[in-house]
Structures are given as structure tokens and as C-alpha cells.
């Protein structure tokens, strides 16, 4: 998968499947499952680091996890999130930090925001860095929104989101994530753009979907948004396995002769 092929999928009417990954083992599993695009998400701040939000994730964190994923990916398109304050301060700093992620092996970067991000997207694109936009519920703005809330329900905000989506496309973004917006609004945006839309809590009309890996595997269950569908329950399986191990060691059942050298 490449950025041009990613764009072609919309024109061919083929759905795009994206999932997050943060380490080598899960990256190999994701690729073996046939998924062609992986996002090294700043969601690692919550599901890997145990923070309450993504705001504490640093460039060093993103560079480290991007290298892990890139080192394991063979054919997948790897997109890396730009963390909080890595692009908001200035255009120059935004391009520099995006370039660091590309040097770490990412094929593209993703950033959040509308009009305030236009000049960043344009500058990165001029520098040869493919950029994915992100509108709707943007987690790095959680304090401004007052929590994780659906965006674009009011007419004026919906119209602004459509305008900003067009602006991101004009600035050079090759794709756009739409998070936690009404399905009807996501459909309007998808029809208005020539670039693909990737939904997360944005209904079925987007050109593709993305989910956090730990959510869809049922590993992270402290907070499960409405839009998450667990396709497995690995936390329950892990608990059962660890409890059996605990019990067998305590009672002298493990290791047995089968696990011992003679």
C-alpha cells in the first residue's frame, strides 16, 4: 500500500481498512490479517502508557513506537500521528517534526485540526511529506471540548466542518479522519471530497474505517465508546490464562516433566 494507491481506493470504490499499532508483534499480526494500512496513533498515551488522554505523548514517544512498527511492517502503509505541540507552535517546527517521523520510517503523518492546520498541511506537502487530516472529535482538543463529545450536531458547526474539510483537501491532505460526527454529516463530507475519508464513530458512509487495536481486540475495556465493536475479548482470555498459571505454580503442577529438561 502506498499513498497514491490509498487515494485510488476511493476512485475504485474499495473500502479502506485502517487499524492502530504500537509495537512489532502486533504489527506483524495486523499485516498477516491482510490489513494494509496502520496508524501509529498517539492513542498509545491511553492504551499503552495508561494516561487519561493523549496530551502527554511526546515526539520521542512517537518516534520510538514508529520505529518499532516500521521495523516489522513489510508491505503496509505506515502513518504516524503528530503529538500535541509538535505542530501547533509554528509552521517550521511542524515541518521539522513531520520530517523526523518520516526519517523514522513513516510514509505519512496525521495531524488534528481545521483552519489552524491549513498552512501546516500546505508546508508539509511542499516538503514532500504526505499528510492525513483529522476533524470532528479531535482528542488533543479534549479540554476545549469539555470531554469526548460528538461534534457537528449543530448546523453552523456542521457547515464549518465541511468548509474545513474542503480546506484541508485544498491544502494538500491526501485523506481525512472523521471522528465522532453524525453519520449524515460524514456522508456529506465524503461526497464533497475527492480524497478518502476514514471514519471512527462517523457511520458507514466514509471511504474507510479505523479503530484502536486494543479496543477491537477487547484488551482495553476501561472506557468503550459507542462506536467500538470488540471483535475479541482478549483481556478475559489473558486473565484466565494468568490465573491458571498462578494456580499451577502454587500447587506444583507447573513445570511438569513435559516442560523440564531430562
One Martini backbone bead per residue (centre of mass of N, CA, C, O) as a GRO file, in nm:
protein
  262
    1UNK     BB    1   0.095   0.037   0.023
    2UNK     BB    2   0.018   0.363  -0.090
    3UNK     BB    3  -0.077   0.677  -0.131
    4UNK     BB    4  -0.188   0.648  -0.422
    5UNK     BB    5  -0.354   0.390  -0.359
    6UNK     BB    6  -0.530   0.514  -0.142
    7UNK     BB    7  -0.669   0.710  -0.341
    8UNK     BB    8  -0.774   0.494  -0.548
    9UNK     BB    9  -0.987   0.349  -0.372
   10UNK     BB   10  -1.208   0.560  -0.405
   11UNK     BB   11  -1.230   0.545  -0.718
   12UNK     BB   12  -1.293   0.221  -0.691
   13UNK     BB   13  -1.480   0.164  -0.430
   14UNK     BB   14  -1.276   0.083  -0.196
   15UNK     BB   15  -1.228  -0.007   0.111
   16UNK     BB   16  -1.069   0.114   0.400
   17UNK     BB   17  -0.825  -0.037   0.627
   18UNK     BB   18  -0.770   0.064   0.967
   19UNK     BB   19  -0.508   0.041   1.222
   20UNK     BB   20  -0.358   0.026   1.513
   21UNK     BB   21  -0.005   0.052   1.622
   22UNK     BB   22   0.303  -0.002   1.858
   23UNK     BB   23   0.434  -0.282   1.763
   24UNK     BB   24   0.575  -0.560   1.626
   25UNK     BB   25   0.381  -0.794   1.684
   26UNK     BB   26   0.109  -0.656   1.600
   27UNK     BB   27   0.199  -0.581   1.317
   28UNK     BB   28   0.225  -0.870   1.211
   29UNK     BB   29  -0.068  -0.950   1.266
   30UNK     BB   30  -0.206  -0.735   1.094
   31UNK     BB   31  -0.072  -0.818   0.825
   32UNK     BB   32  -0.165  -1.118   0.825
   33UNK     BB   33  -0.477  -1.016   0.808
   34UNK     BB   34  -0.459  -0.791   0.550
   35UNK     BB   35  -0.375  -0.523   0.647
   36UNK     BB   36  -0.251  -0.208   0.482
   37UNK     BB   37  -0.305  -0.001   0.730
   38UNK     BB   38  -0.117   0.194   0.972
   39UNK     BB   39  -0.153   0.355   1.294
   40UNK     BB   40   0.049   0.557   1.490
   41UNK     BB   41  -0.096   0.634   1.773
   42UNK     BB   42  -0.154   0.860   2.040
   43UNK     BB   43  -0.325   0.641   2.194
   44UNK     BB   44  -0.085   0.524   2.358
   45UNK     BB   45  -0.128   0.701   2.610
   46UNK     BB   46  -0.368   0.514   2.703
   47UNK     BB   47  -0.316   0.196   2.621
   48UNK     BB   48   0.000   0.197   2.716
   49UNK     BB   49   0.055   0.436   2.945
   50UNK     BB   50  -0.219   0.515   3.118
   51UNK     BB   51  -0.353   0.767   3.039
   52UNK     BB   52  -0.627   0.992   3.009
   53UNK     BB   53  -0.467   1.099   2.753
   54UNK     BB   54  -0.270   1.244   2.471
   55UNK     BB   55  -0.102   1.503   2.579
   56UNK     BB   56   0.177   1.348   2.690
   57UNK     BB   57   0.273   1.290   2.420
   58UNK     BB   58   0.571   1.254   2.246
   59UNK     BB   59   0.802   1.253   2.004
   60UNK     BB   60   0.969   1.023   2.125
   61UNK     BB   61   0.738   0.824   2.142
   62UNK     BB   62   0.666   0.824   1.836
   63UNK     BB   63   0.942   0.738   1.730
   64UNK     BB   64   0.967   0.470   1.874
   65UNK     BB   65   0.699   0.334   1.768
   66UNK     BB   66   0.751   0.373   1.468
   67UNK     BB   67   1.005   0.195   1.452
   68UNK     BB   68   0.868  -0.067   1.538
   69UNK     BB   69   0.662  -0.082   1.306
   70UNK     BB   70   0.847  -0.048   1.059
   71UNK     BB   71   1.030  -0.301   1.128
   72UNK     BB   72   0.768  -0.504   1.074
   73UNK     BB   73   0.681  -0.386   0.817
   74UNK     BB   74   0.644  -0.471   0.469
   75UNK     BB   75   0.357  -0.343   0.304
   76UNK     BB   76   0.262  -0.124   0.473
   77UNK     BB   77   0.104   0.165   0.559
   78UNK     BB   78   0.267   0.421   0.751
   79UNK     BB   79   0.116   0.618   1.004
   80UNK     BB   80   0.188   0.918   1.193
   81UNK     BB   81   0.140   1.082   1.470
   82UNK     BB   82   0.103   1.408   1.583
   83UNK     BB   83   0.167   1.550   1.861
   84UNK     BB   84   0.135   1.753   2.101
   85UNK     BB   85   0.317   2.042   2.002
   86UNK     BB   86   0.450   1.954   1.707
   87UNK     BB   87   0.259   2.190   1.521
   88UNK     BB   88   0.136   2.455   1.671
   89UNK     BB   89   0.368   2.673   1.697
   90UNK     BB   90   0.487   2.613   1.393
   91UNK     BB   91   0.566   2.553   1.073
   92UNK     BB   92   0.862   2.470   1.106
   93UNK     BB   93   0.815   2.261   1.335
   94UNK     BB   94   0.618   2.084   1.180
   95UNK     BB   95   0.812   1.997   0.953
   96UNK     BB   96   1.036   1.884   1.129
   97UNK     BB   97   0.862   1.664   1.279
   98UNK     BB   98   0.760   1.521   1.029
   99UNK     BB   99   1.046   1.447   0.927
  100UNK     BB  100   1.117   1.262   1.167
  101UNK     BB  101   0.900   1.047   1.107
  102UNK     BB  102   1.005   0.980   0.825
  103UNK     BB  103   1.294   0.899   0.922
  104UNK     BB  104   1.158   0.658   1.096
  105UNK     BB  105   0.948   0.544   0.834
  106UNK     BB  106   0.720   0.704   0.762
  107UNK     BB  107   0.489   0.781   0.493
  108UNK     BB  108   0.308   0.945   0.704
  109UNK     BB  109   0.097   1.197   0.848
  110UNK     BB  110  -0.097   1.310   1.140
  111UNK     BB  111  -0.339   1.574   1.197
  112UNK     BB  112  -0.507   1.812   1.382
  113UNK     BB  113  -0.747   2.015   1.237
  114UNK     BB  114  -0.823   2.299   1.066
  115UNK     BB  115  -0.746   2.609   0.981
  116UNK     BB  116  -0.480   2.600   1.162
  117UNK     BB  117  -0.356   2.361   0.953
  118UNK     BB  118  -0.321   2.453   0.660
  119UNK     BB  119  -0.019   2.560   0.654
  120UNK     BB  120   0.103   2.291   0.744
  121UNK     BB  121   0.008   2.110   0.515
  122UNK     BB  122   0.132   2.275   0.286
  123UNK     BB  123   0.429   2.260   0.383
  124UNK     BB  124   0.458   1.952   0.393
  125UNK     BB  125   0.383   1.897   0.099
  126UNK     BB  126   0.618   2.064  -0.020
  127UNK     BB  127   0.828   1.864   0.139
  128UNK     BB  128   0.701   1.558   0.077
  129UNK     BB  129   0.465   1.520   0.298
  130UNK     BB  130   0.223   1.323   0.379
  131UNK     BB  131  -0.123   1.419   0.475
  132UNK     BB  132  -0.344   1.364   0.743
  133UNK     BB  133  -0.642   1.444   0.857
  134UNK     BB  134  -0.853   1.582   1.147
  135UNK     BB  135  -1.195   1.566   1.237
  136UNK     BB  136  -1.395   1.665   1.502
  137UNK     BB  137  -1.297   1.458   1.736
  138UNK     BB  138  -1.016   1.599   1.892
  139UNK     BB  139  -0.823   1.483   2.147
  140UNK     BB  140  -0.628   1.742   2.180
  141UNK     BB  141  -0.923   1.911   2.246
  142UNK     BB  142  -1.069   1.808   2.511
  143UNK     BB  143  -1.071   2.070   2.689
  144UNK     BB  144  -1.237   2.247   2.492
  145UNK     BB  145  -1.487   2.036   2.479
  146UNK     BB  146  -1.531   1.889   2.767
  147UNK     BB  147  -1.470   1.622   2.618
  148UNK     BB  148  -1.608   1.332   2.469
  149UNK     BB  149  -1.773   1.459   2.182
  150UNK     BB  150  -1.996   1.516   1.961
  151UNK     BB  151  -1.963   1.656   1.637
  152UNK     BB  152  -2.179   1.852   1.428
  153UNK     BB  153  -2.490   1.888   1.516
  154UNK     BB  154  -2.483   2.168   1.438
  155UNK     BB  155  -2.515   2.354   1.163
  156UNK     BB  156  -2.268   2.544   1.186
  157UNK     BB  157  -2.061   2.315   1.255
  158UNK     BB  158  -2.108   2.150   1.001
  159UNK     BB  159  -2.029   2.370   0.795
  160UNK     BB  160  -1.742   2.407   0.905
  161UNK     BB  161  -1.642   2.119   0.857
  162UNK     BB  162  -1.677   2.121   0.551
  163UNK     BB  163  -1.490   2.362   0.500
  164UNK     BB  164  -1.234   2.231   0.634
  165UNK     BB  165  -1.218   1.987   0.453
  166UNK     BB  166  -1.168   2.145   0.193
  167UNK     BB  167  -0.913   2.291   0.299
  168UNK     BB  168  -0.737   2.038   0.340
  169UNK     BB  169  -0.743   1.948   0.049
  170UNK     BB  170  -0.624   2.214  -0.071
  171UNK     BB  171  -0.351   2.185   0.107
  172UNK     BB  172  -0.291   1.840   0.051
  173UNK     BB  173  -0.449   1.629   0.162
  174UNK     BB  174  -0.500   1.265   0.123
  175UNK     BB  175  -0.675   1.259   0.396
  176UNK     BB  176  -0.964   1.193   0.633
  177UNK     BB  177  -1.053   1.210   0.958
  178UNK     BB  178  -1.365   1.107   1.119
  179UNK     BB  179  -1.474   1.199   1.450
  180UNK     BB  180  -1.755   1.198   1.605
  181UNK     BB  181  -1.996   1.206   1.379
  182UNK     BB  182  -2.250   1.228   1.202
  183UNK     BB  183  -2.337   1.029   0.942
  184UNK     BB  184  -2.455   1.252   0.753
  185UNK     BB  185  -2.201   1.431   0.758
  186UNK     BB  186  -1.997   1.223   0.654
  187UNK     BB  187  -2.135   1.188   0.382
  188UNK     BB  188  -2.107   1.480   0.282
  189UNK     BB  189  -1.800   1.491   0.295
  190UNK     BB  190  -1.737   1.248   0.113
  191UNK     BB  191  -1.886   1.375  -0.141
  192UNK     BB  192  -1.706   1.652  -0.143
  193UNK     BB  193  -1.458   1.468  -0.183
  194UNK     BB  194  -1.159   1.321  -0.337
  195UNK     BB  195  -1.074   1.225  -0.074
  196UNK     BB  196  -1.045   1.016   0.176
  197UNK     BB  197  -1.249   0.880   0.431
  198UNK     BB  198  -1.202   0.815   0.789
  199UNK     BB  199  -1.375   0.639   1.023
  200UNK     BB  200  -1.470   0.723   1.382
  201UNK     BB  201  -1.775   0.753   1.461
  202UNK     BB  202  -1.913   0.807   1.133
  203UNK     BB  203  -2.017   0.570   1.006
  204UNK     BB  204  -2.074   0.399   0.675
  205UNK     BB  205  -1.990   0.643   0.446
  206UNK     BB  206  -1.711   0.607   0.440
  207UNK     BB  207  -1.410   0.496   0.281
  208UNK     BB  208  -1.337   0.416   0.585
  209UNK     BB  209  -1.172   0.253   0.870
  210UNK     BB  210  -1.095   0.307   1.228
  211UNK     BB  211  -0.917   0.139   1.499
  212UNK     BB  212  -0.832   0.048   1.804
  213UNK     BB  213  -0.679  -0.236   1.871
  214UNK     BB  214  -0.752  -0.277   2.177
  215UNK     BB  215  -1.056  -0.246   2.132
  216UNK     BB  216  -1.118  -0.475   1.914
  217UNK     BB  217  -0.978  -0.701   2.116
  218UNK     BB  218  -1.057  -0.649   2.425
  219UNK     BB  219  -0.820  -0.507   2.614
  220UNK     BB  220  -0.979  -0.228   2.637
  221UNK     BB  221  -1.237  -0.157   2.912
  222UNK     BB  222  -1.264   0.124   3.064
  223UNK     BB  223  -1.337   0.265   2.772
  224UNK     BB  224  -1.632   0.232   2.561
  225UNK     BB  225  -1.731   0.337   2.287
  226UNK     BB  226  -1.998   0.322   2.077
  227UNK     BB  227  -1.807   0.265   1.807
  228UNK     BB  228  -1.718   0.004   1.941
  229UNK     BB  229  -1.617  -0.329   1.824
  230UNK     BB  230  -1.565  -0.622   1.962
  231UNK     BB  231  -1.383  -0.911   1.816
  232UNK     BB  232  -1.276  -0.960   2.111
  233UNK     BB  233  -1.157  -1.110   2.451
  234UNK     BB  234  -0.844  -1.086   2.565
  235UNK     BB  235  -0.861  -1.016   2.861
  236UNK     BB  236  -1.011  -1.269   2.953
  237UNK     BB  237  -0.800  -1.470   2.845
  238UNK     BB  238  -0.560  -1.361   3.010
  239UNK     BB  239  -0.678  -1.403   3.291
  240UNK     BB  240  -0.715  -1.708   3.270
  241UNK     BB  241  -0.419  -1.781   3.216
  242UNK     BB  242  -0.291  -1.644   3.471
  243UNK     BB  243  -0.457  -1.804   3.681
  244UNK     BB  244  -0.353  -2.084   3.600
  245UNK     BB  245  -0.056  -2.031   3.646
  246UNK     BB  246  -0.077  -1.954   3.940
  247UNK     BB  247  -0.201  -2.223   4.038
  248UNK     BB  248   0.019  -2.425   3.927
  249UNK     BB  249   0.256  -2.315   4.087
  250UNK     BB  250   0.138  -2.334   4.375
  251UNK     BB  251   0.072  -2.667   4.319
  252UNK     BB  252   0.309  -2.800   4.134
  253UNK     BB  253   0.222  -2.830   3.810
  254UNK     BB  254   0.440  -2.607   3.749
  255UNK     BB  255   0.655  -2.779   3.616
  256UNK     BB  256   0.670  -3.047   3.425
  257UNK     BB  257   0.821  -3.285   3.245
  258UNK     BB  258   0.747  -3.142   2.973
  259UNK     BB  259   0.908  -2.861   3.092
  260UNK     BB  260   1.164  -3.048   3.130
  261UNK     BB  261   1.494  -3.133   3.166
  262UNK     BB  262   1.678  -3.461   3.128
   0.00000   0.00000   0.00000
